[in-house]
Amino acid sequence: MPAFSLDPEQTTWCARLRTLAAEQLRPLADKGEPGRVNRPLVAALGELGLLARLFDSGALDLCLMRESLAQVCTEAETALALQGLGAHPVAAFGSPEQRGRWLPEVVAGRAVAAFALSEPGAGSDAAALALRAVPDPATGGWRLHGEKRWISNAPEADFTTVFARTGDPEGLDGAGGVGGAGGARGVSAFLVPADRPGLTGEPLDMLAPHAIGGLAFDGVPVGPEDLLGEPGQGFRVAMNTLNLFRPSVGAFAVGMAQAALDATLAHTAGRPAFGGVLADLQAVSHQVAEMATRTEAARLLVYAAAEAHDRGDPDVPRRAAMAKLLATETAQYVVDAAVQLHGARALQRGHLLEHLYREVRAPRIYEGATEVQRTIIAKELYRNAAARTGSTGSTESTEMSSARPSGAGVPA
């Protein structure tokens, strides 16, 4: 595999984005109410052209944006990512009418998007979705019944990409659904505006201070015009989105790790201890070296996965899973080590590391928990090995092997 490095133009742009985040986005984030959508912050992302960039650039560019913002303002990073996660299915699979109605509003920061896959009983096993799309003969559409849980931007989003079961879970299609097959093949994706009758929601109080909630669907009407993609092909929509965003979750994690590392370098270089400074202690300097090495390794794996996506490589699910796995686990390690080296001051409310410590935990769970990523990686490895040797063992398609344990939960 060729060596990877950013070109000077990319490096300069990342530095400029960090400056913009510090000067324009951080003040807006500080004024936001924890647990609520920060609409002025979303609007500022639109005014700076960052939301438009979500839809006219590739996975590597998305990673660079998320990493750069995360180093300075995690709230801005998350707001950007959630707009992309919720609206990417519309951009990639929406009808001309759907794209024309919603994408200009998303790009301008006027409409807030959400991505609703997880349910109380279907997180990591996302193919076990229970939200039902029951046919409505009177309209030729469906009625949604059930609930979603741990959905970012819920219940405040202006529209939500919703995944519901249109086929019978046993494959018999006894409910008259259009999917016909159970599991992942019985799911369809819908664009559901917030003002649909029967749609309600409640906020959830989570560790990370982002807008996260549950949604209840009591006969919410949807029609063929609300479908994203083909009936019964909702998991194609979901996996297309997750394969793009999983490496960038890793980039978010790398940005947090870098922020923690930078803070640790500054602190240990100046903190008096035992007749010198902390950095003079070998135990400390070796810890910092380990933090830096792991962060750089994670960064390179994230960039490589993003480039593979942009090239259209067939092994994107494996690479994306590896990038998310290593980067999120690395960030947890680096932030925890940074807290330890800072001591009690890092536990004080309002300290950068106190903030990062709360932020860093969720990415190991959402969009596929660490254990799910290992499952995806192993399945892809065995599938590829079987294909090379001509084995007649399990050779599930890439989409299905990646889709079954998707774990597309709450983006923090």
Short mmCIF file of C-alpha atoms in Angstrom, two decimals:
data_model
loop_
_atom_site.label_atom_id
_atom_site.label_comp_id
_atom_site.label_asym_id
_atom_site.label_seq_id
_atom_site.Cartn_x
_atom_site.Cartn_y
_atom_site.Cartn_z
CA MET A 1 0.00 0.00 0.00
CA PRO A 2 1.48 3.41 -0.91
CA ALA A 3 2.46 5.84 1.83
CA PHE A 4 -0.10 8.50 2.62
CA SER A 5 0.35 12.18 3.42
CA LEU A 6 -1.72 15.32 3.01
CA ASP A 7 -0.68 17.81 0.38
CA PRO A 8 0.16 21.41 1.41
CA GLU A 9 -3.19 22.73 0.22
CA GLN A 10 -5.06 20.27 2.45
CA THR A 11 -2.83 21.06 5.42
CA THR A 12 -3.35 24.79 4.97
CA TRP A 13 -7.10 24.37 4.66
CA CYS A 14 -7.26 22.32 7.88
CA ALA A 15 -5.31 25.00 9.74
CA ARG A 16 -7.65 27.69 8.42
CA LEU A 17 -10.68 25.63 9.49
CA ARG A 18 -9.31 25.29 13.02
CA THR A 19 -8.90 29.06 13.18
CA LEU A 20 -12.46 29.62 11.95
CA ALA A 21 -13.73 27.16 14.52
CA ALA A 22 -11.93 28.94 17.33
CA GLU A 23 -12.97 32.43 16.30
CA GLN A 24 -16.51 31.94 14.99
CA LEU A 25 -17.90 28.56 16.03
CA ARG A 26 -16.58 28.13 19.56
CA PRO A 27 -18.38 31.26 20.85
CA LEU A 28 -21.68 30.03 19.40
CA ALA A 29 -21.17 26.59 20.90
CA ASP A 30 -20.52 28.11 24.32
CA LYS A 31 -23.89 29.88 24.15
CA GLY A 32 -25.80 26.71 23.32
CA GLU A 33 -28.05 24.88 25.75
CA PRO A 34 -26.82 21.36 26.58
CA GLY A 35 -29.09 18.68 25.17
CA ARG A 36 -30.68 20.99 22.60
CA VAL A 37 -30.02 21.59 18.90
CA ASN A 38 -27.89 24.72 18.57
CA ARG A 39 -29.51 26.29 15.51
CA PRO A 40 -27.26 29.39 15.42
CA LEU A 41 -24.27 27.05 15.28
CA VAL A 42 -25.84 25.01 12.48
CA ALA A 43 -26.62 28.22 10.59
CA ALA A 44 -23.00 29.37 10.97
CA LEU A 45 -21.78 26.08 9.50
CA GLY A 46 -24.01 26.81 6.53
CA GLU A 47 -22.76 30.38 6.16
CA LEU A 48 -19.16 29.18 6.16
CA GLY A 49 -19.93 26.75 3.33
CA LEU A 50 -19.07 23.69 5.40
CA LEU A 51 -22.49 22.06 5.07
CA ALA A 52 -22.40 22.40 1.29
CA ARG A 53 -19.00 20.74 1.34
CA LEU A 54 -20.60 17.67 2.93
CA PHE A 55 -22.34 16.87 -0.34
CA ASP A 56 -19.83 17.91 -2.98
CA SER A 57 -16.69 16.23 -1.66
CA GLY A 58 -15.53 12.77 -0.69
CA ALA A 59 -14.84 10.77 2.43
CA LEU A 60 -11.33 12.13 2.94
CA ASP A 61 -12.56 15.71 2.86
CA LEU A 62 -15.25 14.78 5.38
CA CYS A 63 -12.58 13.28 7.64
CA LEU A 64 -10.43 16.40 7.42
CA MET A 65 -13.39 18.60 8.35
CA ARG A 66 -14.40 16.45 11.30
CA GLU A 67 -10.87 16.06 12.65
CA SER A 68 -10.10 19.77 12.35
CA LEU A 69 -13.33 20.87 14.02
CA ALA A 70 -13.00 18.26 16.77
CA GLN A 71 -9.63 19.65 17.80
CA VAL A 72 -11.21 23.01 18.58
CA CYS A 73 -14.98 22.67 18.97
CA THR A 74 -16.57 19.25 19.33
CA GLU A 75 -20.05 20.77 19.28
CA ALA A 76 -19.44 22.22 15.81
CA GLU A 77 -18.00 18.91 14.65
CA THR A 78 -21.04 17.03 15.85
CA ALA A 79 -23.51 19.50 14.36
CA LEU A 80 -21.77 19.18 10.99
CA ALA A 81 -21.65 15.38 11.13
CA LEU A 82 -25.28 14.99 12.07
CA GLN A 83 -26.43 17.17 9.20
CA GLY A 84 -24.48 14.91 6.88
CA LEU A 85 -25.65 11.66 8.45
CA GLY A 86 -29.32 12.65 8.34
CA ALA A 87 -29.28 14.22 4.88
CA HIS A 88 -26.83 11.97 3.00
CA PRO A 89 -29.59 9.41 2.26
CA VAL A 90 -31.60 12.23 0.68
CA ALA A 91 -28.64 13.38 -1.40
CA ALA A 92 -27.74 9.86 -2.50
CA PHE A 93 -31.15 8.19 -2.84
CA GLY A 94 -33.76 10.93 -2.77
CA SER A 95 -36.06 11.85 -5.64
CA PRO A 96 -35.53 15.17 -7.43
CA GLU A 97 -38.46 16.54 -5.45
CA GLN A 98 -37.02 15.41 -2.12
CA ARG A 99 -33.59 16.78 -2.93
CA GLY A 100 -34.99 20.05 -4.16
CA ARG A 101 -37.15 20.50 -1.07
CA TRP A 102 -34.65 19.62 1.65
CA LEU A 103 -31.02 19.82 0.54
CA PRO A 104 -30.91 23.60 0.00
CA GLU A 105 -32.34 24.05 3.50
CA VAL A 106 -29.79 21.66 5.01
CA VAL A 107 -26.89 23.29 3.17
CA ALA A 108 -27.98 26.73 4.36
CA GLY A 109 -28.26 25.53 7.95
CA ARG A 110 -31.97 26.28 8.09
CA ALA A 111 -33.20 22.68 8.34
CA VAL A 112 -31.91 20.15 10.87
CA ALA A 113 -31.68 16.49 9.81
CA ALA A 114 -31.74 13.21 11.76
CA PHE A 115 -30.95 9.55 10.99
CA ALA A 116 -33.26 7.08 12.78
CA LEU A 117 -32.13 3.48 12.66
CA SER A 118 -31.70 2.37 16.30
CA GLU A 119 -34.59 1.15 18.42
CA PRO A 120 -34.93 0.03 22.05
CA GLY A 121 -34.48 -3.59 20.93
CA ALA A 122 -32.43 -3.08 17.77
CA GLY A 123 -29.13 -1.29 18.18
CA SER A 124 -26.19 -3.46 17.22
CA ASP A 125 -28.57 -5.98 15.63
CA ALA A 126 -30.10 -3.37 13.40
CA ALA A 127 -31.67 -6.01 11.12
CA ALA A 128 -34.03 -6.78 14.02
CA LEU A 129 -35.95 -3.54 13.48
CA ALA A 130 -39.47 -3.63 14.85
CA LEU A 131 -40.80 -0.30 13.51
CA ARG A 132 -43.50 -1.40 11.07
CA ALA A 133 -44.70 0.24 7.89
CA VAL A 134 -48.24 -1.15 7.62
CA PRO A 135 -49.86 -0.79 4.18
CA ASP A 136 -52.67 1.75 4.00
CA PRO A 137 -55.01 0.70 1.16
CA ALA A 138 -56.87 4.00 1.34
CA THR A 139 -53.81 6.00 0.30
CA GLY A 140 -51.54 3.46 -1.36
CA GLY A 141 -48.91 4.27 1.24
CA TRP A 142 -48.08 3.04 4.73
CA ARG A 143 -48.61 3.87 8.38
CA LEU A 144 -45.56 3.76 10.66
CA HIS A 145 -46.00 2.13 14.06
CA GLY A 146 -43.29 1.77 16.70
CA GLU A 147 -40.43 3.78 18.16
CA LYS A 148 -36.86 4.83 17.63
CA ARG A 149 -34.35 5.46 20.41
CA TRP A 150 -31.03 7.28 20.88
CA ILE A 151 -31.54 9.40 17.79
CA SER A 152 -29.35 12.48 17.51
CA ASN A 153 -31.18 15.78 16.88
CA ALA A 154 -34.44 14.12 17.98
CA PRO A 155 -37.01 15.31 18.67
CA GLU A 156 -36.02 18.73 17.27
CA ALA A 157 -35.03 17.75 13.71
CA ASP A 158 -37.05 19.19 10.84
CA PHE A 159 -36.99 15.87 9.00
CA THR A 160 -35.71 12.38 9.71
CA THR A 161 -34.47 9.50 7.60
CA VAL A 162 -36.46 6.62 9.11
CA PHE A 163 -35.87 2.91 8.57
CA ALA A 164 -38.96 0.73 8.92
CA ARG A 165 -39.91 -2.85 8.18
CA THR A 166 -42.07 -3.08 5.07
CA GLY A 167 -41.62 -6.84 4.64
CA ASP A 168 -42.64 -9.68 6.92
CA PRO A 169 -39.86 -10.63 9.39
CA GLU A 170 -40.36 -14.33 8.58
CA GLY A 171 -40.16 -13.71 4.86
CA LEU A 172 -43.82 -14.65 4.34
CA ASP A 173 -44.98 -11.10 3.75
CA GLY A 174 -48.13 -11.89 5.66
CA ALA A 175 -48.69 -8.23 6.48
CA GLY A 176 -48.85 -7.32 2.84
CA GLY A 177 -45.59 -5.40 2.91
CA VAL A 178 -43.50 -4.75 -0.16
CA GLY A 179 -40.21 -6.19 1.08
CA GLY A 180 -41.11 -9.85 1.00
CA ALA A 181 -37.94 -10.88 2.82
CA GLY A 182 -37.15 -10.63 6.48
CA GLY A 183 -34.06 -9.36 8.21
CA ALA A 184 -32.22 -6.62 6.39
CA ARG A 185 -34.08 -7.23 3.13
CA GLY A 186 -37.43 -6.37 4.69
CA VAL A 187 -36.54 -2.77 5.52
CA SER A 188 -37.29 0.43 3.61
CA ALA A 189 -36.09 4.00 4.16
CA PHE A 190 -38.45 6.97 4.36
CA LEU A 191 -38.03 10.73 4.57
CA VAL A 192 -40.38 11.83 7.35
CA PRO A 193 -40.95 15.56 7.99
CA ALA A 194 -41.36 16.56 11.62
CA ASP A 195 -44.92 17.81 11.16
CA ARG A 196 -46.42 14.45 10.18
CA PRO A 197 -49.43 13.55 12.34
CA GLY A 198 -48.76 10.82 14.87
CA LEU A 199 -45.04 11.63 15.23
CA THR A 200 -43.94 12.62 18.73
CA GLY A 201 -40.68 12.54 20.63
CA GLU A 202 -38.85 13.22 23.86
CA PRO A 203 -35.29 14.32 24.68
CA LEU A 204 -32.94 11.99 26.54
CA ASP A 205 -30.44 13.15 29.14
CA MET A 206 -27.13 11.62 28.02
CA LEU A 207 -23.51 11.75 29.18
CA ALA A 208 -22.43 13.88 26.21
CA PRO A 209 -24.42 17.14 26.09
CA HIS A 210 -25.93 16.74 22.64
CA ALA A 211 -29.51 16.71 21.41
CA ILE A 212 -30.49 13.05 21.59
CA GLY A 213 -33.98 11.67 21.93
CA GLY A 214 -36.60 9.07 21.22
CA LEU A 215 -39.31 9.14 18.56
CA ALA A 216 -42.74 7.51 18.72
CA PHE A 217 -44.70 6.65 15.57
CA ASP A 218 -48.44 6.24 16.08
CA GLY A 219 -49.77 5.60 12.61
CA VAL A 220 -47.55 8.21 10.96
CA PRO A 221 -48.56 8.38 7.27
CA VAL A 222 -45.92 7.96 4.56
CA GLY A 223 -46.37 7.44 0.86
CA PRO A 224 -44.36 6.23 -2.13
CA GLU A 225 -43.16 9.80 -2.57
CA ASP A 226 -41.47 9.57 0.85
CA LEU A 227 -39.38 6.50 -0.01
CA LEU A 228 -35.62 6.92 -0.19
CA GLY A 229 -34.42 4.40 -2.74
CA GLU A 230 -36.40 1.32 -3.64
CA PRO A 231 -38.95 -0.43 -1.40
CA GLY A 232 -37.31 -3.15 0.66
CA GLN A 233 -33.82 -1.76 -0.01
CA GLY A 234 -33.49 0.40 3.08
CA PHE A 235 -30.36 -1.34 4.25
CA ARG A 236 -28.62 -0.38 1.05
CA VAL A 237 -29.40 3.23 2.02
CA ALA A 238 -28.22 2.68 5.59
CA MET A 239 -24.98 0.89 4.69
CA ASN A 240 -24.09 3.36 1.96
CA THR A 241 -24.38 6.11 4.56
CA LEU A 242 -22.54 4.27 7.33
CA ASN A 243 -19.66 3.16 5.09
CA LEU A 244 -19.10 6.84 4.25
CA PHE A 245 -19.41 8.11 7.82
CA ARG A 246 -17.63 5.37 9.80
CA PRO A 247 -14.12 6.51 8.82
CA SER A 248 -15.10 10.06 9.69
CA VAL A 249 -16.24 8.94 13.16
CA GLY A 250 -12.64 7.82 13.45
CA ALA A 251 -11.55 11.30 12.32
CA PHE A 252 -13.71 12.85 15.05
CA ALA A 253 -11.97 10.58 17.55
CA VAL A 254 -8.52 11.48 16.19
CA GLY A 255 -9.34 15.18 16.53
CA MET A 256 -10.25 14.69 20.18
CA ALA A 257 -7.11 12.63 20.78
CA GLN A 258 -4.99 15.36 19.20
CA ALA A 259 -6.62 18.04 21.37
CA ALA A 260 -5.90 15.96 24.47
CA LEU A 261 -2.32 15.34 23.35
CA ASP A 262 -1.71 19.04 22.66
CA ALA A 263 -3.07 19.96 26.08
CA THR A 264 -0.86 17.31 27.69
CA LEU A 265 2.29 18.53 25.96
CA ALA A 266 1.66 22.08 27.16
CA HIS A 267 0.81 20.97 30.69
CA THR A 268 3.67 18.53 31.25
CA ALA A 269 6.25 20.94 29.78
CA GLY A 270 5.36 23.63 32.31
CA ARG A 271 4.03 21.87 35.41
CA PRO A 272 6.63 21.96 38.24
CA ALA A 273 7.26 18.56 39.81
CA PHE A 274 10.07 17.04 41.88
CA GLY A 275 12.56 19.81 41.22
CA GLY A 276 11.85 20.02 37.49
CA VAL A 277 8.78 19.69 35.29
CA LEU A 278 6.58 16.68 34.63
CA ALA A 279 8.09 16.19 31.18
CA ASP A 280 11.46 15.46 32.80
CA LEU A 281 10.05 12.27 34.31
CA GLN A 282 10.64 9.30 32.04
CA ALA A 283 7.32 7.73 33.00
CA VAL A 284 5.56 10.88 31.80
CA SER A 285 7.55 11.41 28.62
CA HIS A 286 7.14 7.77 27.61
CA GLN A 287 3.39 8.03 28.22
CA VAL A 288 3.22 11.09 25.98
CA ALA A 289 5.23 9.30 23.29
CA GLU A 290 2.76 6.40 23.39
CA MET A 291 -0.19 8.77 23.15
CA ALA A 292 1.33 10.49 20.11
CA THR A 293 2.22 7.24 18.35
CA ARG A 294 -1.23 5.75 18.76
CA THR A 295 -2.88 8.97 17.60
CA GLU A 296 -0.78 9.11 14.43
CA ALA A 297 -1.40 5.44 13.67
CA ALA A 298 -5.15 5.96 14.01
CA ARG A 299 -5.01 9.06 11.83
CA LEU A 300 -3.25 7.23 9.01
CA LEU A 301 -5.70 4.32 9.13
CA VAL A 302 -8.61 6.76 8.99
CA TYR A 303 -7.16 8.59 5.99
CA ALA A 304 -6.44 5.30 4.21
CA ALA A 305 -10.02 4.11 4.74
CA ALA A 306 -11.39 7.40 3.46
CA GLU A 307 -9.21 7.26 0.35
CA ALA A 308 -10.34 3.68 -0.26
CA HIS A 309 -13.96 4.87 -0.14
CA ASP A 310 -13.23 7.70 -2.56
CA ARG A 311 -11.51 5.28 -4.98
CA GLY A 312 -14.46 2.91 -4.84
CA ASP A 313 -12.43 0.01 -3.46
CA PRO A 314 -14.51 -3.11 -2.78
CA ASP A 315 -13.11 -3.58 0.73
CA VAL A 316 -14.53 -0.33 2.13
CA PRO A 317 -16.62 -2.06 4.87
CA ARG A 318 -13.51 -3.72 6.32
CA ARG A 319 -11.35 -0.61 6.06
CA ALA A 320 -14.07 1.64 7.51
CA ALA A 321 -14.62 -0.74 10.41
CA MET A 322 -10.89 -0.94 11.12
CA ALA A 323 -10.56 2.84 11.07
CA LYS A 324 -13.47 3.40 13.41
CA LEU A 325 -12.33 0.62 15.74
CA LEU A 326 -8.74 1.77 16.12
CA ALA A 327 -9.44 5.50 16.21
CA THR A 328 -12.22 5.43 18.80
CA GLU A 329 -10.35 3.02 21.08
CA THR A 330 -7.21 5.14 20.69
CA ALA A 331 -9.04 8.33 21.55
CA GLN A 332 -10.43 6.77 24.71
CA TYR A 333 -6.90 5.74 25.73
CA VAL A 334 -5.32 9.12 24.92
CA VAL A 335 -7.97 11.22 26.66
CA ASP A 336 -7.88 8.99 29.72
CA ALA A 337 -4.08 9.21 29.85
CA ALA A 338 -4.27 12.98 29.46
CA VAL A 339 -6.66 13.22 32.41
CA GLN A 340 -4.27 11.13 34.51
CA LEU A 341 -1.29 13.34 33.65
CA HIS A 342 -3.23 16.52 34.39
CA GLY A 343 -4.45 15.27 37.74
CA ALA A 344 -7.44 16.62 39.62
CA ARG A 345 -7.70 19.83 37.59
CA ALA A 346 -8.84 17.76 34.58
CA LEU A 347 -11.85 16.54 36.55
CA GLN A 348 -13.14 20.03 37.22
CA ARG A 349 -16.29 20.94 35.35
CA GLY A 350 -15.46 23.17 32.39
CA HIS A 351 -11.90 21.91 31.89
CA LEU A 352 -11.11 20.87 28.31
CA LEU A 353 -10.29 17.33 29.37
CA GLU A 354 -13.42 17.01 31.49
CA HIS A 355 -15.34 17.92 28.35
CA LEU A 356 -13.38 15.51 26.15
CA TYR A 357 -13.74 12.72 28.71
CA ARG A 358 -17.52 12.93 28.40
CA GLU A 359 -17.39 13.30 24.62
CA VAL A 360 -14.99 10.48 23.86
CA ARG A 361 -17.02 7.62 25.29
CA ALA A 362 -19.94 7.64 22.88
CA PRO A 363 -18.07 7.11 19.57
CA ARG A 364 -17.04 3.63 20.74
CA ILE A 365 -20.75 2.76 20.65
CA TYR A 366 -22.54 4.73 17.94
CA GLU A 367 -22.54 3.82 14.24
CA GLY A 368 -21.47 0.35 15.31
CA ALA A 369 -19.94 -0.47 18.67
CA THR A 370 -16.34 -1.67 18.95
CA GLU A 371 -17.52 -5.27 19.14
CA VAL A 372 -19.61 -4.80 16.01
CA GLN A 373 -16.62 -3.43 14.11
CA ARG A 374 -14.61 -6.52 15.04
CA THR A 375 -17.46 -8.70 13.78
CA ILE A 376 -17.56 -6.83 10.46
CA ILE A 377 -13.78 -7.04 10.07
CA ALA A 378 -13.71 -10.79 10.78
CA LYS A 379 -16.61 -11.52 8.39
CA GLU A 380 -14.94 -9.57 5.61
CA LEU A 381 -11.61 -11.32 6.19
CA TYR A 382 -13.18 -14.79 6.09
CA ARG A 383 -15.35 -13.90 3.11
CA ASN A 384 -12.32 -12.69 1.15
CA ALA A 385 -10.28 -15.73 2.20
CA ALA A 386 -13.06 -18.05 1.05
CA ALA A 387 -13.30 -16.23 -2.26
CA ARG A 388 -9.55 -16.61 -2.83
CA THR A 389 -9.52 -20.33 -2.05
CA GLY A 390 -12.83 -21.18 -3.72
CA SER A 391 -14.28 -22.38 -0.42
CA THR A 392 -17.98 -23.14 -0.29
CA GLY A 393 -18.20 -21.68 3.22
CA SER A 394 -20.20 -18.63 4.20
CA THR A 395 -19.75 -15.90 1.59
CA GLU A 396 -22.42 -13.39 2.43
CA SER A 397 -22.44 -10.31 0.28
CA THR A 398 -20.48 -7.35 1.59
CA GLU A 399 -23.62 -5.31 2.10
CA MET A 400 -25.43 -7.97 4.09
CA SER A 401 -22.48 -9.06 6.23
CA SER A 402 -21.85 -5.43 7.10
CA ALA A 403 -25.49 -4.55 7.56
CA ARG A 404 -26.60 -7.18 10.01
CA PRO A 405 -24.58 -5.91 12.98
CA SER A 406 -24.73 -2.24 12.07
CA GLY A 407 -25.28 -0.69 15.48
CA ALA A 408 -26.09 2.69 14.00
CA GLY A 409 -27.00 4.22 17.29
CA VAL A 410 -26.81 7.68 18.61
CA PRO A 411 -24.15 9.96 17.22
CA ALA A 412 -23.14 11.88 20.30
#
